Short mmCIF file of C-alpha atoms in Angstrom, two decimals:
data_model
loop_
_atom_site.label_atom_id
_atom_site.label_comp_id
_atom_site.label_asym_id
_atom_site.label_seq_id
_atom_site.Cartn_x
_atom_site.Cartn_y
_atom_site.Cartn_z
CA MET A 1 0.00 0.00 0.00
CA LEU A 2 1.45 3.35 -1.04
CA LEU A 3 0.39 6.57 0.63
CA PRO A 4 0.26 9.49 -1.84
CA ASP A 5 2.22 12.70 -1.39
CA HIS A 6 0.43 15.44 0.55
CA SER A 7 -0.85 17.45 -2.43
CA THR A 8 -2.29 14.36 -4.10
CA GLU A 9 -3.61 13.10 -0.79
CA GLU A 10 -5.50 16.34 -0.17
CA LEU A 11 -7.15 16.08 -3.58
CA GLU A 12 -8.06 12.42 -3.19
CA VAL A 13 -9.41 12.90 0.32
CA GLY A 14 -11.55 15.74 -1.03
CA LEU A 15 -12.93 13.51 -3.77
CA LEU A 16 -13.65 10.76 -1.28
CA LEU A 17 -15.53 13.16 0.99
CA GLU A 18 -17.56 14.36 -1.98
CA ALA A 19 -18.41 10.74 -2.77
CA ILE A 20 -19.48 10.04 0.82
CA ASN A 21 -21.70 13.11 0.82
CA ALA A 22 -23.31 12.20 -2.51
CA ARG A 23 -23.79 8.50 -1.73
CA TYR A 24 -24.64 8.51 1.97
CA GLY A 25 -25.58 12.10 2.82
CA TYR A 26 -22.89 12.67 5.47
CA ASP A 27 -20.97 15.89 4.90
CA PHE A 28 -17.40 15.90 6.21
CA ARG A 29 -16.13 18.34 3.56
CA ASP A 30 -15.55 21.27 5.88
CA TYR A 31 -14.10 19.37 8.82
CA ALA A 32 -10.63 20.50 9.91
CA PRO A 33 -8.32 19.27 7.09
CA GLY A 34 -5.56 18.01 9.38
CA THR A 35 -7.99 15.94 11.43
CA ILE A 36 -9.72 14.49 8.38
CA GLN A 37 -6.47 13.54 6.65
CA ARG A 38 -5.12 11.79 9.76
CA ARG A 39 -8.33 9.86 10.21
CA MET A 40 -8.53 8.96 6.53
CA ARG A 41 -4.98 7.57 6.64
CA ASN A 42 -6.06 5.42 9.57
CA ALA A 43 -9.13 4.22 7.66
CA LEU A 44 -6.97 3.42 4.61
CA LYS A 45 -4.66 1.24 6.68
CA LYS A 46 -7.55 -0.60 8.34
CA SER A 47 -9.39 -1.18 5.07
CA GLY A 48 -6.57 -2.93 3.24
CA ALA A 49 -7.27 -0.79 0.15
CA ALA A 50 -4.29 -0.11 -2.10
CA ASN A 51 -4.76 3.65 -2.13
CA LEU A 52 -7.37 6.35 -1.60
CA GLY A 53 -8.80 5.86 -5.08
CA ASP A 54 -9.33 2.18 -4.34
CA LEU A 55 -10.84 3.10 -0.97
CA GLN A 56 -13.28 5.46 -2.66
CA HIS A 57 -14.49 2.66 -4.95
CA ARG A 58 -14.94 0.32 -1.99
CA VAL A 59 -16.78 2.95 0.05
CA LEU A 60 -19.26 3.48 -2.80
CA THR A 61 -19.89 -0.21 -3.36
CA ASP A 62 -19.46 -1.89 0.03
CA PRO A 63 -21.50 -0.69 3.04
CA ASP A 64 -19.11 -2.45 5.42
CA VAL A 65 -16.17 -0.45 4.11
CA PHE A 66 -18.20 2.74 4.41
CA ALA A 67 -18.99 1.81 8.02
CA LEU A 68 -15.27 1.38 8.70
CA VAL A 69 -14.44 4.78 7.16
CA PHE A 70 -17.36 6.45 8.94
CA SER A 71 -16.15 5.03 12.25
CA SER A 72 -12.66 6.38 11.60
CA LEU A 73 -13.99 9.83 10.73
CA THR A 74 -16.18 10.02 13.84
CA ILE A 75 -13.77 8.85 16.52
CA GLN A 76 -15.43 9.19 19.91
CA VAL A 77 -13.51 10.89 22.73
CA THR A 78 -15.19 11.33 26.11
CA GLU A 79 -14.91 10.40 29.78
CA MET A 80 -16.84 10.68 33.03
CA PHE A 81 -16.87 14.25 34.38
CA ARG A 82 -14.46 15.34 31.66
CA ASP A 83 -12.65 18.49 32.84
CA PRO A 84 -13.92 18.24 36.45
CA THR A 85 -13.65 22.00 37.06
CA PHE A 86 -16.30 22.49 34.38
CA TYR A 87 -18.73 20.38 36.40
CA LEU A 88 -17.81 22.25 39.57
CA ALA A 89 -18.63 25.54 37.82
CA PHE A 90 -21.82 24.06 36.38
CA ARG A 91 -22.93 22.94 39.83
CA GLU A 92 -22.10 26.26 41.49
CA ARG A 93 -23.12 28.76 38.81
CA VAL A 94 -25.62 27.14 36.44
CA VAL A 95 -27.63 24.88 38.75
CA PRO A 96 -28.94 27.82 40.86
CA MET A 97 -30.38 29.33 37.66
CA LEU A 98 -31.90 26.00 36.63
CA ARG A 99 -33.75 25.81 39.95
CA THR A 100 -35.88 28.73 38.76
CA TYR A 101 -37.43 26.64 35.95
CA PRO A 102 -40.41 24.34 36.56
CA HIS A 103 -39.16 22.06 33.78
CA ILE A 104 -35.61 21.80 32.45
CA LYS A 105 -34.52 20.62 29.01
CA ILE A 106 -30.85 19.84 28.30
CA TRP A 107 -29.23 18.88 25.01
CA HIS A 108 -25.90 17.04 24.96
CA ALA A 109 -24.85 17.50 21.31
CA GLY A 110 -22.06 15.19 20.15
CA CYS A 111 -22.42 12.96 23.21
CA ALA A 112 -20.16 10.14 21.93
CA THR A 113 -20.52 7.02 24.11
CA GLY A 114 -22.43 8.83 26.83
CA GLU A 115 -20.09 9.26 29.80
CA GLU A 116 -20.57 13.04 29.97
CA VAL A 117 -24.33 12.64 29.67
CA TYR A 118 -24.39 10.35 32.69
CA SER A 119 -22.10 12.79 34.50
CA THR A 120 -24.69 15.54 34.02
CA ALA A 121 -27.53 13.23 35.07
CA ILE A 122 -25.70 12.30 38.28
CA LEU A 123 -24.96 15.94 39.10
CA LEU A 124 -28.61 16.89 38.61
CA ALA A 125 -29.74 13.94 40.73
CA GLU A 126 -27.52 15.11 43.57
CA GLU A 127 -28.97 18.61 43.24
CA GLY A 128 -32.53 17.32 43.39
CA LEU A 129 -33.39 18.33 39.82
CA SER A 130 -33.78 14.94 38.12
CA GLU A 131 -37.54 14.78 38.35
CA ARG A 132 -38.04 17.96 36.36
CA THR A 133 -35.23 17.45 33.83
CA GLN A 134 -35.29 15.89 30.38
CA ILE A 135 -31.90 15.25 28.76
CA TYR A 136 -31.59 14.78 25.00
CA ALA A 137 -28.29 13.14 24.00
CA THR A 138 -27.29 13.00 20.34
CA ASP A 139 -24.38 11.99 18.16
CA ILE A 140 -23.74 11.50 14.45
CA SER A 141 -22.65 7.90 15.08
CA SER A 142 -25.43 5.37 15.59
CA ALA A 143 -22.86 2.91 16.99
CA ALA A 144 -21.85 5.43 19.66
CA ILE A 145 -25.50 6.11 20.49
CA ASP A 146 -26.16 2.39 20.93
CA LEU A 147 -23.29 2.14 23.42
CA ALA A 148 -24.41 5.27 25.24
CA ARG A 149 -28.00 4.06 25.50
CA GLU A 150 -26.87 0.79 27.09
CA GLY A 151 -24.93 2.67 29.78
CA ILE A 152 -22.56 -0.27 30.26
CA TYR A 153 -18.81 0.24 30.69
CA PRO A 154 -15.88 -2.03 31.63
CA GLU A 155 -15.55 -2.58 35.38
CA GLN A 156 -11.84 -1.68 35.30
CA ARG A 157 -12.84 1.94 34.69
CA ILE A 158 -14.25 2.31 38.20
CA GLY A 159 -11.08 3.99 39.48
CA GLU A 160 -11.28 6.61 36.72
CA PHE A 161 -14.98 7.17 37.45
CA VAL A 162 -14.40 7.61 41.19
CA ARG A 163 -11.51 10.05 40.74
CA SER A 164 -13.36 12.21 38.22
CA TYR A 165 -16.57 12.22 40.25
CA SER A 166 -14.70 13.33 43.36
CA ALA A 167 -12.75 16.04 41.51
CA ALA A 168 -16.02 17.34 40.04
CA GLY A 169 -17.53 17.95 43.48
CA GLY A 170 -19.54 14.75 43.85
CA LYS A 171 -21.55 14.78 47.07
CA GLY A 172 -21.68 11.07 47.81
CA SER A 173 -20.46 7.94 46.07
CA ILE A 174 -20.64 7.31 42.34
CA GLN A 175 -21.08 3.62 43.13
CA SER A 176 -24.59 4.44 44.37
CA PHE A 177 -25.52 5.19 40.76
CA LEU A 178 -23.99 1.98 39.39
CA THR A 179 -24.57 -1.76 39.40
CA THR A 180 -21.52 -3.99 39.12
CA GLY A 181 -21.58 -7.44 37.59
CA TYR A 182 -20.13 -9.71 34.89
CA GLY A 183 -17.08 -7.46 34.59
CA ASN A 184 -19.17 -4.37 33.79
CA LEU A 185 -20.46 -1.17 35.34
CA THR A 186 -24.08 -0.37 34.47
CA PHE A 187 -25.78 2.92 35.27
CA ASN A 188 -28.96 2.42 37.24
CA GLN A 189 -32.37 3.12 35.77
CA SER A 190 -32.75 6.05 38.16
CA VAL A 191 -29.92 7.79 36.26
CA ARG A 192 -31.05 6.74 32.80
CA GLN A 193 -34.81 7.27 33.01
CA ASN A 194 -34.84 10.93 31.95
CA ILE A 195 -32.34 10.58 29.08
CA VAL A 196 -33.34 10.12 25.44
CA PHE A 197 -30.54 9.05 23.08
CA PHE A 198 -30.85 9.39 19.30
CA GLN A 199 -28.75 9.92 16.19
CA HIS A 200 -28.41 13.52 15.02
CA ASP A 201 -26.06 15.26 12.59
CA LEU A 202 -25.12 18.75 13.77
CA VAL A 203 -24.11 19.65 10.21
CA SER A 204 -27.37 18.86 8.43
CA ASP A 205 -30.13 18.22 10.99
CA TYR A 206 -32.45 20.63 12.75
CA ALA A 207 -31.77 22.32 16.08
CA LEU A 208 -33.58 21.03 19.14
CA GLY A 209 -35.59 23.97 20.46
CA GLU A 210 -36.00 25.88 23.71
CA MET A 211 -33.27 24.20 25.74
CA GLN A 212 -32.24 25.64 29.08
CA VAL A 213 -28.77 24.15 28.55
CA VAL A 214 -26.91 23.01 25.43
CA LEU A 215 -23.61 21.20 25.94
CA CYS A 216 -21.44 20.74 22.86
CA ARG A 217 -18.02 20.27 24.37
CA ASN A 218 -14.91 19.47 22.35
CA VAL A 219 -16.80 19.03 19.08
CA LEU A 220 -16.21 22.33 17.28
CA ILE A 221 -12.43 21.75 17.34
CA TYR A 222 -12.91 19.18 14.56
CA PHE A 223 -14.67 21.62 12.22
CA GLY A 224 -13.32 24.15 9.75
CA THR A 225 -14.22 27.80 10.26
CA THR A 226 -17.25 27.84 7.94
CA LEU A 227 -18.72 24.64 9.32
CA ALA A 228 -18.08 25.69 12.91
CA GLY A 229 -20.00 28.90 12.25
CA LYS A 230 -22.93 26.93 10.84
CA VAL A 231 -23.00 24.58 13.82
CA ILE A 232 -22.76 27.48 16.29
CA SER A 233 -25.86 28.97 14.65
CA THR A 234 -27.66 25.66 15.17
CA LEU A 235 -26.63 25.57 18.82
CA ARG A 236 -27.64 29.20 19.35
CA ASP A 237 -31.09 28.51 17.95
CA ALA A 238 -31.52 25.69 20.45
CA VAL A 239 -30.84 27.81 23.56
CA CYS A 240 -33.80 29.59 25.14
CA ARG A 241 -33.58 33.18 26.37
CA GLY A 242 -31.54 33.17 29.57
CA GLY A 243 -30.28 29.65 28.80
CA PHE A 244 -26.72 28.37 28.71
CA LEU A 245 -24.33 27.16 26.01
CA CYS A 246 -21.34 25.11 27.18
CA LEU A 247 -18.31 24.53 24.94
CA GLY A 248 -14.99 22.75 25.47
CA ARG A 249 -11.92 24.34 26.97
CA SER A 250 -10.17 24.74 23.62
CA GLU A 251 -13.24 26.32 22.03
CA ARG A 252 -14.53 29.85 22.21
CA LEU A 253 -17.73 31.44 20.97
CA PRO A 254 -16.79 33.99 18.29
CA ASN A 255 -18.72 37.26 18.19
CA ARG A 256 -20.59 36.21 21.31
CA LEU A 257 -22.34 39.57 21.70
CA ASP A 258 -23.52 39.52 18.09
CA LEU A 259 -24.90 36.05 18.76
CA GLY A 260 -26.70 37.30 21.85
CA PHE A 261 -24.49 35.60 24.45
CA GLU A 262 -22.37 36.84 27.33
CA GLU A 263 -19.48 35.09 29.04
CA TYR A 264 -20.88 33.54 32.20
CA VAL A 265 -17.94 31.41 33.37
CA ASP A 266 -15.16 32.35 30.99
CA ASP A 267 -12.52 29.85 32.13
CA GLU A 268 -14.95 26.97 31.57
CA ARG A 269 -16.48 28.33 28.33
CA ILE A 270 -19.99 28.64 29.76
CA TYR A 271 -22.04 31.30 27.96
CA ARG A 272 -25.48 32.66 28.80
CA ARG A 273 -27.97 33.88 26.23
CA GLY A 274 -29.47 37.32 26.86
CA LEU A 275 -33.06 37.71 28.01
CA SER A 276 -33.99 40.16 25.26
#
């Protein structure tokens, strides 16, 4: 297998992305070029195709090869209470505002395999807000959504879960939200009952409306400037007046005032939409 030089590679990756968009309706054309090229090289190696041209042919004719490429392009990165100081800030600054709502709707956009969704659900349970909260958790990958919906993780991750929960200001024991057995950790129904998981493409699908909180953390970093702007518009449309938009640490909301947001907790990239 020969990898092409960078100029040829860029052209061939572009053609392959065009083919994926035309054949399957998934648009990766304005993702960050460096990220896409690295992930496409990984897909090429896994596929056994001779080159990117051969891979394009296989993607168009073999759904299994497309699934392999799609999986490589949508690598899932998440963890329980990722960036614990974010959850501390959320608990201290956002939760008091959420208490003023009779019903709370939260959208986790780009939820990957669900760990951060369950982190939010646990935090809200500890703050006594579970009964009036509905969480919508979405991702472009149906495989990731299936894993997230199951809420089952390897038992050897318990140490990681405990450390992150504690660092994020957990008020009790994370084990009280889990059942252990057969080498797995399973989140209890009490944590899962107010979460709806479904597939959603931030690039092409509609915005979920009138959310008190939208979390889209560490997703925009994979998009090019134009696509990031489009997705930010989608996220903005989902946040109700006075609601909150939460991004990842390496992300920042451009032109926040023009978009109607103010910095609420700057260090943790928590923004609040204006009331007017």
